């Protein structure tokens, strides 16, 4: 009797089904990496990883011998824009989260959180278009040519602000009630409770939010393609245009052949590994924080 | 007994029904140049209205992709706004759809009305960087070039005989509309672009103006009579084993019945 019942046990079916779904999702990432490796293979064979850094600029051609494939300037472009966006967005986002949890009345806080969620869902091309027709001409009047690291950082900052704010908010929410009660019992003001008790306790979650924001900024394509100017160079100031790894793929993939095409897949692989590394760092940070909280 | 089997049964019935429906129409796919795409979309719309059993799907993604797709069979017809390279021309049939010129565009408020070939070349090589040096106001020039692989860049390089690495642009634009928005939003910008696209937008009220080149005004007339020096052909690319439906679409696109559509985009139909 137990044997026949277990055959169609809904629990087992569910567990099996969920395992299958999970395995499928995990396999997708592995398949993406394998696909990128296969596509990038020809150019890796032809130029090796060295020339990605040693070549004299990014002047791709159909054959490895005829082209120059340095991605240094593209990495610098992605890095500069993502860094700028994070510097602009993170303080605002953390302030928003603190406002939401500790300052705003519950109703307003709830409304504010909904707005952040909607902001997080606005398609990136909308931000990009706004940047192209409003922000870039504005910066151009001040510091030509307008399309620049600054424009990219501002647009991307807007896009990752809700991501960081929502994650910081949920990190603050998971601060143990006992900790906050203890702070209140000590007679700490709301301000000091938020800044000196809750935020340090939620540090792991906040840092995770920032890193995931950086990952999103690095992966964003359409908006930066429209506002960053797309000149392949290491920027000397925030007013100079740059081309990011993602914009480079979007600009050139449609016209790429042979080793050029393969090199674009290689930059895609670099991007994927970069984002995986960032997520791993975020995960390690969270783990360390969890241990610290458990011991403290 | 188990609802999941019933669900699967219903699902497979739905899928089968969808497949059955799909067979009543034939789809002809075109991919390639974003310069030709809008024309062929109009041609496709008119053709579909007269032939309801044929669906024409037009996708853009650049000339190279169009040529590649036509040769590999991913698309029935490829659209290219540049001449085919010898390797690409092998095994491909080319049909001239229309002609187009590439001209330089300024913001409408820029007082400069003409630039010589040498001046243009020096602007893009970074030797001239202020409008004052070419008779304009005292403002830095924002020279906008085009992304690697775009036909405008190839035409530009052929005309001025410069290598890509010699060009020192302030900005690089991808799609035509991105370029138009950059110039419309920057009074000191210069870009080169297909005359067809630029004329259409100019007539629609976008604040841009086209510069004459080597003394020849940039207009669809000078492109038509072949006098505009920086010009190109718009080509449809096919394989030998063209599907019957695709052949009909091709013949229709090359017939005088669509000349008004080509002219509406300010291209010049092939005679």
Coordinates of C-alpha atoms in Angstrom, one line a residue:
Chain A
X1 CA 0.0 0.0 0.0
X2 CA 2.7 2.6 0.8
X3 CA 4.5 1.7 -2.4
X4 CA 1.5 2.2 -4.7
X5 CA 0.6 5.5 -2.9
X6 CA 4.1 6.9 -3.3
X7 CA 3.9 6.4 -7.1
X8 CA 1.5 9.2 -7.6
X9 CA 2.3 11.1 -4.5
X10 CA 1.6 14.8 -5.4
X11 CA 4.4 15.9 -3.2
X12 CA 6.9 13.8 -5.2
X13 CA 5.5 15.0 -8.5
X14 CA 5.8 18.6 -7.3
X15 CA 9.3 18.1 -6.0
X16 CA 10.4 16.3 -9.3
X17 CA 8.8 19.0 -11.4
X18 CA 10.4 21.8 -9.4
X19 CA 13.8 20.1 -9.6
X20 CA 13.4 19.8 -13.4
X21 CA 12.5 23.5 -13.7
X22 CA 15.4 24.5 -11.5
X23 CA 17.8 22.3 -13.5
X24 CA 16.5 23.8 -16.7
X25 CA 17.1 27.4 -15.5
X26 CA 20.6 26.5 -14.3
X27 CA 21.4 24.7 -17.5
X28 CA 20.4 27.9 -19.5
X29 CA 23.2 29.9 -17.9
X30 CA 25.7 27.0 -18.6
X31 CA 24.4 26.7 -22.2
X32 CA 24.8 30.5 -22.7
X33 CA 28.4 30.3 -21.6
X34 CA 29.1 27.3 -23.7
X35 CA 27.5 28.9 -26.7
X36 CA 29.6 32.1 -26.2
X37 CA 32.7 30.0 -25.9
X38 CA 32.0 28.1 -29.1
X39 CA 31.3 31.3 -31.0
X40 CA 34.3 33.1 -29.5
X41 CA 36.5 30.1 -30.2
X42 CA 37.8 31.0 -33.7
X43 CA 39.0 34.4 -32.7
X44 CA 40.5 33.1 -29.4
X45 CA 42.4 30.6 -31.5
X46 CA 43.5 33.2 -34.0
X47 CA 44.6 36.0 -31.7
X48 CA 44.7 34.5 -28.2
X49 CA 43.6 36.4 -25.1
X50 CA 46.8 38.6 -25.2
X51 CA 45.8 40.8 -28.1
X52 CA 42.5 41.7 -26.4
X53 CA 44.7 44.0 -24.2
X54 CA 47.9 44.5 -26.3
X55 CA 46.4 45.5 -29.6
X56 CA 46.5 49.0 -30.9
X57 CA 42.8 50.0 -30.5
X58 CA 39.6 48.5 -31.6
X59 CA 39.6 48.3 -35.5
X60 CA 37.9 45.0 -36.2
X61 CA 38.1 43.3 -39.5
X62 CA 36.8 40.1 -41.0
X63 CA 40.2 38.4 -40.4
X64 CA 42.2 38.4 -37.2
X65 CA 45.3 39.4 -39.1
X66 CA 43.8 42.5 -40.7
X67 CA 42.1 43.9 -37.5
X68 CA 43.0 45.3 -34.1
X69 CA 41.0 43.9 -31.3
X70 CA 41.9 45.7 -28.1
X71 CA 39.0 45.9 -25.7
X72 CA 40.8 48.0 -23.1
X73 CA 38.9 51.2 -24.2
X74 CA 35.6 49.3 -24.2
X75 CA 36.2 48.0 -20.7
X76 CA 37.2 51.5 -19.6
X77 CA 33.9 52.8 -21.1
X78 CA 31.8 50.2 -19.4
X79 CA 33.6 50.7 -16.1
X80 CA 33.4 54.5 -16.2
X81 CA 29.7 54.7 -17.0
X82 CA 28.8 51.9 -14.5
X83 CA 31.0 53.5 -11.8
X84 CA 29.5 57.0 -12.4
X85 CA 26.0 55.6 -12.3
X86 CA 26.6 53.8 -9.0
X87 CA 28.2 56.9 -7.4
X88 CA 25.2 59.0 -8.4
X89 CA 22.5 56.4 -7.6
X90 CA 23.7 54.6 -4.5
X91 CA 23.5 57.5 -1.9
X92 CA 20.1 58.5 -3.3
X93 CA 18.8 55.0 -3.3
X94 CA 20.0 54.3 0.3
X95 CA 18.4 57.6 1.4
X96 CA 15.2 56.6 -0.3
X97 CA 15.2 53.2 1.5
X98 CA 15.8 54.9 4.9
X99 CA 13.1 57.4 4.2
X100 CA 10.7 54.6 3.3
X101 CA 11.4 52.5 6.5
X102 CA 12.1 55.1 9.2
X103 CA 10.8 58.5 8.2
X104 CA 7.7 58.2 6.0
X105 CA 4.3 57.4 7.5
X106 CA 3.4 53.7 6.6
X107 CA 1.0 54.8 3.9
X108 CA 3.4 57.2 2.2
X109 CA 6.2 54.7 2.5
X110 CA 4.0 52.1 0.8
X111 CA 3.1 54.5 -2.0
X112 CA 6.8 55.5 -2.4
X113 CA 7.8 51.8 -2.7
X114 CA 5.1 51.2 -5.4
X115 CA 6.6 54.2 -7.3
X116 CA 10.1 52.7 -7.1
X117 CA 8.7 49.4 -8.4
X118 CA 7.1 51.1 -11.3
X119 CA 10.3 53.1 -12.0
X120 CA 12.2 49.8 -12.0
X121 CA 9.9 48.5 -14.7
X122 CA 10.2 51.5 -17.1
X123 CA 11.8 50.1 -20.3
X124 CA 15.4 51.2 -20.8
X125 CA 14.7 52.5 -24.3
X126 CA 12.4 55.1 -22.7
X127 CA 15.3 56.4 -20.5
X128 CA 17.6 56.2 -23.5
X129 CA 15.3 58.3 -25.7
X130 CA 14.8 60.9 -23.0
X131 CA 18.6 61.0 -22.6
X132 CA 19.1 61.5 -26.4
X133 CA 16.6 64.3 -27.0
X134 CA 16.7 66.1 -23.6
X135 CA 19.8 65.3 -21.6
X136 CA 22.4 65.2 -24.4
X137 CA 21.5 68.6 -25.9
X138 CA 21.4 70.1 -22.4
X139 CA 25.0 68.9 -21.6
X140 CA 26.1 69.9 -25.1
X141 CA 25.2 73.5 -24.4
X142 CA 27.5 73.3 -21.4
X143 CA 30.3 71.0 -22.4
X144 CA 30.1 69.8 -26.1
X145 CA 29.6 67.2 -27.6
X146 CA 27.0 66.3 -24.9
X147 CA 26.9 62.6 -25.5
X148 CA 29.4 61.5 -22.8
X149 CA 30.3 59.5 -19.8
X150 CA 28.2 61.9 -17.7
X151 CA 25.1 61.5 -19.9
X152 CA 25.4 57.7 -19.6
X153 CA 26.0 57.8 -15.9
X154 CA 23.0 60.0 -15.3
X155 CA 20.7 57.8 -17.4
X156 CA 22.0 54.6 -15.9
X157 CA 21.9 56.1 -12.4
X158 CA 18.2 56.7 -12.9
X159 CA 17.7 53.1 -14.0
X160 CA 19.6 51.4 -11.2
X161 CA 18.3 53.7 -8.4
X162 CA 15.1 51.8 -7.9
X163 CA 16.9 48.4 -8.0
X164 CA 19.3 49.5 -5.2
X165 CA 16.6 51.3 -3.3
X166 CA 14.2 48.3 -3.3
X167 CA 16.9 45.9 -2.2
X168 CA 18.2 48.2 0.5
X169 CA 14.6 48.7 1.7
X170 CA 14.1 44.9 2.0
X171 CA 17.4 44.6 3.8
X172 CA 16.3 47.3 6.3
X173 CA 13.0 45.5 6.7
X174 CA 14.8 42.2 7.7
X175 CA 16.7 43.9 10.5
X176 CA 15.5 42.0 13.6
X177 CA 12.7 43.9 15.5
X178 CA 14.6 43.2 18.7
X179 CA 17.6 45.2 17.5
X180 CA 15.3 48.2 16.7
X181 CA 13.5 47.8 20.0
X182 CA 16.8 47.7 21.8
X183 CA 17.8 51.0 20.1
X184 CA 14.5 52.5 21.1
X185 CA 15.0 51.3 24.7
X186 CA 18.4 53.1 24.8
X187 CA 16.6 56.2 23.9
X188 CA 18.2 56.7 20.5
X189 CA 16.5 59.1 18.1
X190 CA 14.9 57.8 15.0
X191 CA 17.7 59.4 13.0
X192 CA 20.5 57.6 15.0
X193 CA 18.5 54.3 15.0
X194 CA 18.3 54.4 11.2
X195 CA 21.9 55.5 10.5
X196 CA 23.9 53.8 13.3
X197 CA 21.9 50.7 14.1
X198 CA 19.7 49.6 11.2
X199 CA 21.9 50.5 8.3
X200 CA 25.0 48.8 9.7
X201 CA 22.9 45.7 10.5
X202 CA 21.6 45.7 7.0
X203 CA 24.9 46.4 5.4
X204 CA 25.2 43.0 3.6
X205 CA 21.9 43.4 1.9
X206 CA 22.6 47.0 0.9
X207 CA 26.0 46.1 -0.5
X208 CA 24.3 43.2 -2.4
X209 CA 21.8 45.7 -3.8
X210 CA 24.6 48.1 -5.0
X211 CA 26.5 45.2 -6.7
X212 CA 23.4 44.0 -8.5
X213 CA 22.8 47.6 -9.5
X214 CA 26.4 47.8 -10.9
X215 CA 25.7 44.5 -12.8
X216 CA 22.6 45.9 -14.3
X217 CA 24.5 49.1 -15.3
X218 CA 27.2 47.1 -17.0
X219 CA 24.7 45.0 -18.9
X220 CA 22.5 47.8 -20.1
X221 CA 22.7 48.4 -23.8
X222 CA 20.1 50.5 -25.6
X223 CA 20.2 53.5 -23.3
X224 CA 24.0 53.8 -23.2
X225 CA 24.1 53.3 -27.0
X226 CA 21.9 56.3 -27.4
X227 CA 23.6 58.7 -25.0
X228 CA 27.2 57.8 -24.7
X229 CA 28.6 58.9 -28.1
X230 CA 30.1 55.5 -28.9
X231 CA 33.7 56.7 -29.7
X232 CA 36.1 54.0 -28.7
X233 CA 38.5 55.7 -26.3
X234 CA 39.6 55.7 -22.7
X235 CA 37.8 58.9 -21.4
X236 CA 40.0 61.7 -20.1
X237 CA 37.0 63.4 -18.5
X238 CA 33.4 62.8 -17.8
X239 CA 32.4 65.0 -20.7
X240 CA 34.1 62.7 -23.3
X241 CA 32.2 60.1 -25.2
X242 CA 32.9 56.5 -24.7
X243 CA 31.7 53.2 -26.1
X244 CA 30.7 50.4 -23.7
X245 CA 31.1 46.7 -24.4
X246 CA 27.4 46.3 -24.7
X247 CA 26.9 49.2 -27.1
X248 CA 29.8 47.9 -29.2
X249 CA 28.1 44.6 -29.7
X250 CA 24.8 46.3 -30.5
X251 CA 26.4 48.7 -33.0
X252 CA 28.5 46.2 -34.8
X253 CA 26.9 42.8 -34.6
X254 CA 24.5 43.5 -37.5
X255 CA 27.5 44.2 -39.8
X256 CA 30.1 41.7 -38.4
X257 CA 31.6 38.8 -40.3
X258 CA 34.2 36.1 -39.6
X259 CA 36.7 36.9 -36.9
X260 CA 35.0 40.3 -36.2
X261 CA 31.7 38.5 -35.4
X262 CA 33.6 36.0 -33.3
X263 CA 35.4 38.9 -31.4
X264 CA 32.0 40.4 -30.6
X265 CA 31.0 37.1 -29.0
X266 CA 34.2 37.1 -27.1
X267 CA 33.3 40.5 -25.7
X268 CA 29.9 39.1 -24.8
X269 CA 31.7 36.3 -22.9
X270 CA 33.8 38.9 -21.1
X271 CA 30.6 40.7 -20.1
X272 CA 28.9 37.6 -18.9
X273 CA 31.9 36.5 -16.8
X274 CA 32.1 40.1 -15.4
X275 CA 28.5 40.0 -14.3
X276 CA 28.9 36.4 -12.9
X277 CA 31.9 37.6 -10.9
X278 CA 29.9 40.6 -9.5
X279 CA 27.0 38.3 -8.5
X280 CA 29.5 36.0 -6.8
X281 CA 31.0 38.9 -4.8
X282 CA 27.5 40.0 -3.8
X283 CA 26.7 36.4 -2.7
X284 CA 30.0 36.2 -0.7
X285 CA 29.2 39.6 1.0
X286 CA 25.8 38.4 2.0
X287 CA 27.2 35.1 3.4
X288 CA 29.8 37.0 5.4
X289 CA 27.1 39.3 6.7
X290 CA 24.8 36.5 7.7
X291 CA 27.6 34.9 9.7
X292 CA 28.4 38.1 11.4
X293 CA 24.8 38.7 12.3
X294 CA 24.5 35.1 13.6
X295 CA 27.6 35.5 15.8
X296 CA 26.8 39.0 16.9
Chain B
X1 CA -7.6 10.5 -13.9
X2 CA -4.8 13.0 -13.5
X3 CA -5.7 16.5 -14.7
X4 CA -2.1 17.0 -16.0
X5 CA -2.8 14.4 -18.8
X6 CA -5.9 16.2 -19.8
X7 CA -4.0 19.5 -19.8
X8 CA -1.3 18.0 -22.1
X9 CA -4.0 16.7 -24.5
X10 CA -5.6 20.2 -24.7
X11 CA -2.2 21.8 -25.2
X12 CA -1.2 19.5 -28.0
X13 CA -4.6 20.0 -29.7
X14 CA -4.0 23.8 -29.6
X15 CA -0.5 23.5 -31.0
X16 CA -1.8 21.3 -33.9
X17 CA -4.6 23.7 -34.7
X18 CA -2.1 26.6 -34.8
X19 CA 0.1 24.6 -37.2
X20 CA -2.9 23.9 -39.4
X21 CA -3.7 27.6 -39.6
X22 CA -0.2 28.6 -40.5
X23 CA -0.2 26.7 -43.8
X24 CA -2.8 28.8 -45.5
X25 CA -0.4 31.7 -46.0
X26 CA 3.1 31.8 -47.3
X27 CA 5.7 34.1 -45.7
X28 CA 8.4 35.9 -47.7
X29 CA 11.2 37.2 -45.5
X30 CA 13.4 40.2 -46.3
X31 CA 16.3 41.3 -44.1
X32 CA 19.1 43.9 -44.4
X33 CA 19.8 47.6 -44.8
X34 CA 17.9 50.0 -42.6
X35 CA 18.0 52.4 -45.5
X36 CA 15.9 50.1 -47.7
X37 CA 13.8 48.6 -45.0
X38 CA 11.2 51.4 -44.8
X39 CA 10.6 51.3 -48.6
X40 CA 10.2 47.6 -48.7
X41 CA 7.8 47.7 -45.8
X42 CA 5.6 50.0 -47.9
X43 CA 6.0 47.8 -51.0
X44 CA 5.2 44.8 -48.8
X45 CA 2.0 46.4 -47.5
X46 CA 0.7 47.2 -50.9
X47 CA 1.6 43.7 -52.2
X48 CA -0.1 42.0 -49.3
X49 CA -3.3 44.0 -49.9
X50 CA -3.4 42.6 -53.4
X51 CA -2.3 39.1 -52.4
X52 CA -3.8 38.1 -49.1
X53 CA -2.3 34.6 -49.1
X54 CA 1.3 36.0 -49.0
X55 CA 2.7 37.6 -46.0
X56 CA 5.9 39.7 -46.5
X57 CA 8.1 40.1 -43.4
X58 CA 10.6 43.0 -43.6
X59 CA 13.4 43.1 -40.9
X60 CA 16.4 45.5 -40.8
X61 CA 19.8 44.8 -39.4
X62 CA 22.3 46.2 -41.9
X63 CA 23.4 45.4 -45.4
X64 CA 25.9 42.7 -44.4
X65 CA 23.3 40.8 -42.6
X66 CA 20.9 41.1 -45.5
X67 CA 23.4 39.7 -47.9
X68 CA 24.4 37.0 -45.5
X69 CA 20.8 36.0 -44.8
X70 CA 19.9 35.9 -48.5
X71 CA 23.0 33.7 -49.3
X72 CA 22.4 31.3 -46.3
X73 CA 18.7 31.1 -46.9
X74 CA 17.7 32.7 -43.6
X75 CA 15.8 35.3 -45.7
X76 CA 14.3 35.0 -49.1
X77 CA 15.5 38.4 -50.2
X78 CA 18.4 40.4 -48.8
X79 CA 18.5 44.2 -48.9
X80 CA 21.9 45.9 -49.4
X81 CA 22.7 49.6 -49.6
X82 CA 26.2 49.0 -50.8
X83 CA 27.9 47.1 -53.6
X84 CA 28.6 43.5 -52.8
X85 CA 32.2 42.4 -52.0
X86 CA 33.5 39.8 -54.5
X87 CA 33.2 37.0 -51.9
X88 CA 29.6 38.1 -51.2
X89 CA 28.6 38.3 -54.9
X90 CA 29.5 34.7 -55.5
X91 CA 26.3 32.7 -56.0
X92 CA 24.1 35.8 -55.3
X93 CA 21.8 37.5 -57.8
X94 CA 21.7 41.3 -57.6
X95 CA 18.8 43.5 -58.6
X96 CA 19.1 47.3 -58.5
X97 CA 16.0 48.7 -56.7
X98 CA 17.0 52.4 -56.6
X99 CA 19.9 54.8 -56.1
X100 CA 20.7 57.0 -53.1
X101 CA 23.3 59.6 -52.3
X102 CA 25.1 60.2 -49.0
X103 CA 25.4 63.9 -48.0
X104 CA 26.6 66.0 -45.1
X105 CA 24.0 67.4 -42.7
X106 CA 24.2 70.5 -40.5
X107 CA 21.8 72.0 -38.0
X108 CA 19.5 74.4 -39.8
X109 CA 20.8 77.3 -37.7
X110 CA 24.5 76.8 -38.7
X111 CA 25.5 79.8 -40.9
X112 CA 28.0 77.6 -43.0
X113 CA 26.4 76.8 -46.4
X114 CA 29.1 74.9 -48.2
X115 CA 32.3 73.0 -47.4
X116 CA 34.9 71.9 -49.8
X117 CA 36.0 68.3 -50.0
X118 CA 39.3 69.2 -48.4
X119 CA 37.5 71.0 -45.5
X120 CA 35.2 68.1 -44.9
X121 CA 38.1 65.7 -44.9
X122 CA 40.1 67.9 -42.5
X123 CA 37.0 68.1 -40.2
X124 CA 36.8 64.3 -40.0
X125 CA 40.5 63.8 -39.7
X126 CA 40.6 66.2 -36.7
X127 CA 42.6 69.0 -38.4
X128 CA 39.8 71.5 -38.3
X129 CA 37.9 71.6 -35.0
X130 CA 36.2 75.0 -34.9
X131 CA 33.5 76.4 -37.2
X132 CA 35.4 79.7 -37.4
X133 CA 38.1 78.0 -39.4
X134 CA 35.6 77.3 -42.2
X135 CA 33.7 80.7 -42.1
X136 CA 31.3 79.9 -39.3
X137 CA 30.8 81.1 -35.8
X138 CA 33.3 80.5 -33.0
X139 CA 32.1 77.1 -31.8
X140 CA 33.7 73.7 -31.6
X141 CA 32.7 71.3 -34.3
X142 CA 31.0 68.1 -33.3
X143 CA 31.9 65.7 -36.1
X144 CA 29.6 62.6 -36.1
X145 CA 30.8 59.5 -37.9
X146 CA 29.0 56.1 -38.3
X147 CA 29.6 52.7 -36.8
X148 CA 31.9 50.1 -38.4
X149 CA 30.1 48.2 -41.1
X150 CA 27.5 50.8 -41.9
X151 CA 27.3 51.5 -45.7
X152 CA 27.5 55.3 -45.1
X153 CA 30.9 54.8 -43.5
X154 CA 32.1 52.6 -46.4
X155 CA 30.9 55.2 -48.9
X156 CA 32.6 58.0 -46.9
X157 CA 35.8 56.1 -46.8
X158 CA 35.7 55.3 -50.5
X159 CA 35.0 58.9 -51.4
X160 CA 37.7 60.5 -49.2
X161 CA 40.1 57.6 -49.4
X162 CA 40.7 57.4 -45.7
X163 CA 41.2 54.4 -43.4
X164 CA 38.8 54.0 -40.4
X165 CA 41.6 54.7 -37.9
X166 CA 42.4 58.0 -39.5
X167 CA 38.9 59.3 -38.8
X168 CA 38.7 61.3 -35.5
X169 CA 35.0 61.6 -34.7
X170 CA 33.6 63.4 -31.7
X171 CA 30.6 61.0 -31.7
X172 CA 29.5 57.8 -33.5
X173 CA 25.9 57.2 -34.5
X174 CA 24.4 53.8 -35.3
X175 CA 20.9 54.1 -36.8
X176 CA 19.9 57.0 -39.0
X177 CA 17.3 58.3 -36.6
X178 CA 19.8 58.4 -33.8
X179 CA 22.1 60.5 -36.0
X180 CA 19.3 62.9 -37.0
X181 CA 18.3 63.4 -33.4
X182 CA 22.0 64.2 -32.5
X183 CA 22.2 66.9 -35.2
X184 CA 18.8 68.3 -34.5
X185 CA 19.8 68.7 -30.8
X186 CA 23.2 70.2 -31.5
X187 CA 23.7 73.4 -33.5
X188 CA 27.4 72.7 -34.0
X189 CA 27.2 69.1 -35.2
X190 CA 27.9 67.6 -38.7
X191 CA 27.0 64.1 -39.8
X192 CA 26.9 62.2 -43.1
X193 CA 23.8 60.3 -44.0
X194 CA 21.6 59.0 -46.8
X195 CA 20.1 61.9 -48.7
X196 CA 16.8 60.1 -48.9
X197 CA 16.4 59.8 -45.1
X198 CA 17.7 63.3 -44.5
X199 CA 15.4 64.9 -47.1
X200 CA 12.3 63.1 -45.7
X201 CA 13.1 64.4 -42.2
X202 CA 13.9 67.9 -43.4
X203 CA 10.5 68.1 -45.2
X204 CA 8.9 66.9 -42.0
X205 CA 10.3 70.0 -40.2
X206 CA 13.4 68.6 -38.5
X207 CA 15.9 71.5 -38.2
X208 CA 18.6 70.1 -40.5
X209 CA 20.1 71.2 -43.8
X210 CA 22.0 69.3 -46.5
X211 CA 25.3 70.6 -47.8
X212 CA 26.2 70.5 -51.5
X213 CA 29.2 68.4 -52.3
X214 CA 31.9 69.5 -54.8
X215 CA 29.4 72.2 -56.0
X216 CA 26.6 69.7 -56.6
X217 CA 23.5 70.3 -54.5
X218 CA 22.4 67.3 -52.4
X219 CA 18.9 66.4 -53.6
X220 CA 17.1 63.4 -55.1
X221 CA 17.4 65.1 -58.6
X222 CA 21.2 65.1 -58.6
X223 CA 21.2 61.6 -57.3
X224 CA 18.8 60.5 -60.1
X225 CA 20.9 62.1 -62.9
X226 CA 24.0 60.6 -61.4
X227 CA 25.8 63.9 -60.9
X228 CA 25.9 63.7 -57.1
X229 CA 29.4 62.4 -56.4
X230 CA 28.9 60.5 -53.1
X231 CA 26.2 58.0 -54.0
X232 CA 25.3 54.3 -53.9
X233 CA 23.0 51.7 -55.3
X234 CA 20.2 50.0 -53.3
X235 CA 20.2 46.3 -54.2
X236 CA 18.0 43.3 -53.6
X237 CA 19.9 40.1 -53.3
X238 CA 18.5 36.6 -54.0
X239 CA 19.7 33.1 -54.5
X240 CA 19.1 31.0 -57.6
X241 CA 16.6 28.7 -56.0
X242 CA 14.2 31.5 -55.2
X243 CA 10.7 30.4 -53.9
X244 CA 7.8 31.2 -56.3
X245 CA 6.2 33.6 -53.8
X246 CA 9.5 35.4 -53.2
X247 CA 10.0 35.7 -57.0
X248 CA 6.6 37.4 -57.3
X249 CA 7.5 39.8 -54.5
X250 CA 10.8 40.6 -56.1
X251 CA 9.2 41.2 -59.5
X252 CA 6.7 43.5 -57.9
X253 CA 9.3 45.5 -56.1
X254 CA 11.3 46.0 -59.4
X255 CA 8.1 47.0 -61.3
X256 CA 7.0 50.6 -62.1
X257 CA 4.0 50.0 -59.8
X258 CA 6.1 50.8 -56.8
X259 CA 8.0 53.8 -58.1
X260 CA 5.8 56.2 -56.2
X261 CA 6.7 54.4 -53.0
X262 CA 10.4 54.6 -53.7
X263 CA 10.2 58.3 -54.6
X264 CA 8.1 58.9 -51.4
X265 CA 11.3 57.9 -49.5
X266 CA 13.3 60.3 -51.7
X267 CA 15.2 57.5 -53.4
X268 CA 15.5 57.3 -57.1
X269 CA 14.0 54.2 -58.8
X270 CA 16.2 52.2 -61.1
X271 CA 15.1 52.6 -64.7

